């Protein structure tokens, strides 16, 4: 091929290199030399374990150590308020310690608890534990490190958090995989993975175990008083430098209910120790529901037993003459014990070690980078046998021989060699898959038993992960030093050699997302569904899953509906609340909140943009649910002090007043919208002509969700729950006002009395609630009665429409145990009702002809009668701006110009920083998923009542996590 070269005159000349290869034979150019930063990172990994400076929590916070090692940088994924596109947030610098650091930060480790905790460890082994319960990017300190000893021998070389106690019976977690192709859809094979013990006695807590260079095991655990305490155990005595532990790995073992520790020493020794953890706590009382109380202090003890010793360098010396660094470990990892789902046998724990070779620039040979993975299976409790000669000797001496004790050994497995530099290892998918991260940015997933690569090919017939549905990870573009996978494995963050952190999601490879065929569409839905179910089971944030689903929503109008339909089917989420029942079951249905949150986000286009029909419906449902929870918590919360409750604090009552005002506005708007339909000739024509199939398209065109809100039993139940809580607040306010007036509140001389400020604030807050409830444009009790009548009519319609489904054999007894079996007819009726309710909840077409007589009666009789007792004109001209529900272009433009936002907690209008009525020193919190905002009251409040209520609302009403805004971020 011709090659262009510049001559000395600035022109060009052509040189023909057609036969140039013959001049050099088979010699090839040497591989690109590794960067200095990569070499320094490898030295760091070889020098000591536990030096991960980039970590991703289950709640969504991405923590990293700053380049100078002196502070924490906190990031998170967030949907941009302007257009709802997902990106990585700007870093928030954090230094939650007192005074200067003794040594630079060295390691970060997240707890697996629902309320995340981060262990921050410095180079001399001091341990700081942070809580991230309320916010993504502003922690509170749970344990300080100022009293920890400063000693290089205390440097941490291995960390491990205990697994959390599963919520399911049998100590197992559902996997919800694989998704197997069945006709035009997928079925999900049920499988359970046992979570390894031991656990912390409190289901919401874990414990951090650390191994020091001196062979000391430290356990940091939470007492029942929420104070973090420490228990220690000496694993190995250090008498020389060769005895120092350089790397350590830990895991739990359900078979022995103990903790297995693997230690790698400077003398190339590999030791395996079993540690038995006993919490020594009394059994919990039944009334405590398994959560120990402060009156039952924990007193854990640790006991160890050396079970196996070997060398981590096979052959006793270097396997390669190329580099003496091949005799140095960079990683050690323990794959935990787990149950083989096929053979129903236990799989033994496995130790993985990694040694890496990097060619030097001075070498005259063409050498490639290389990582050697050595593996040992920990064969536990193997029976020992005695040689027959010894048995005969014992019999001649008339002695009785005893059975030898079982022993543990290390079984060497095949070595694996990779021509890449491994910079990280993570055990994912509940211990079944091992992820290897490489310096070129790539990630490989391998089976924990065979170590064969998995998820590397498209397989639409049997989907175990997002990668088998046609997605690939796009993080291998540039070299990197550290990688952290998201808890869902849908994305990763990487620390590049330039010191910058970047987020990489997955990309679809089977074609244009706007032109998927039916098979591809179903496969994507199945992959997203099983991934969301696995995340929900482990209390993991699903924001990066929503980010992937959002790409398909723009091209497929019903993608969100199909996805949520599949989630309901697979996880068997309750959506039928047509039968009269307490509202607690509806409000506590967290999986239903997940579905509504998905619909809400996928139909949201950004602030001051119109929402889709199903997004508006789910947004209102989520807000109703949140208000019900807040009022219930404030009214039924435990006493925060002697003879005091949250309702004795003005801040709490004032927040409830805002919730009451928002709820009253919603009821009025809902009534007005229904009245508008009653006056809509086109709508009435469709009903009179029984053209029911055209009703929903007509309502979607108007983006009017009022009818679906009252027809769906779930949203109707939430509206009814709000009505009853408004009535409760009205009665409570009347009694409170009478009580405070009897104590002189409101009198002219009250202002001069001691402590009158708080009393008057509380008095006025209750007056505010009473003002909202007593001046309502509709009667709440009458509206609730209207909904009850509609619910009764729907139940009658279900009963008559599905009566033919009951024609099945009657309930009969099981011949073995006389246990009654479900009536097949009742099952079919319940299934048909659920299908109808799901259609309504997803803003679909109400089933015809089941709902036609119900809707006709509702509009022509019940609603018409209710309208006679309301001020129609006042409702029509009412101000509903607080609801942020009017999505006409004019209304959206006015809100954008004013910069108005509604506080998610107090339900009052707050403004952007440019026109802020909020004090500058009071920060705001914003949801990373839906961009809802609220004042960060907890920042300036030290009152227990308001803090108790805020603590119960750790997340946004949509289920997304909240982050503290820096100055100017609200507008930008």
Short mmCIF file of C-alpha atoms in Angstrom, two decimals, residues 30 322 357-367:
data_model
loop_
_atom_site.label_atom_id
_atom_site.label_comp_id
_atom_site.label_asym_id
_atom_site.label_seq_id
_atom_site.Cartn_x
_atom_site.Cartn_y
_atom_site.Cartn_z
CA UNK A 30 6.29 -4.87 21.04
CA UNK A 322 10.06 -13.11 33.17
CA UNK A 357 3.01 -9.82 34.93
CA UNK A 358 3.71 -6.54 33.15
CA UNK A 359 6.63 -6.33 30.65
CA UNK A 360 9.25 -3.67 31.22
CA UNK A 361 10.31 -1.30 28.42
CA UNK A 362 13.89 -2.59 28.60
CA UNK A 363 13.02 -6.18 27.66
CA UNK A 364 14.25 -7.26 24.18
CA UNK A 365 11.48 -9.84 23.90
CA UNK A 366 7.92 -9.51 22.70
CA UNK A 367 6.01 -10.17 25.86
#
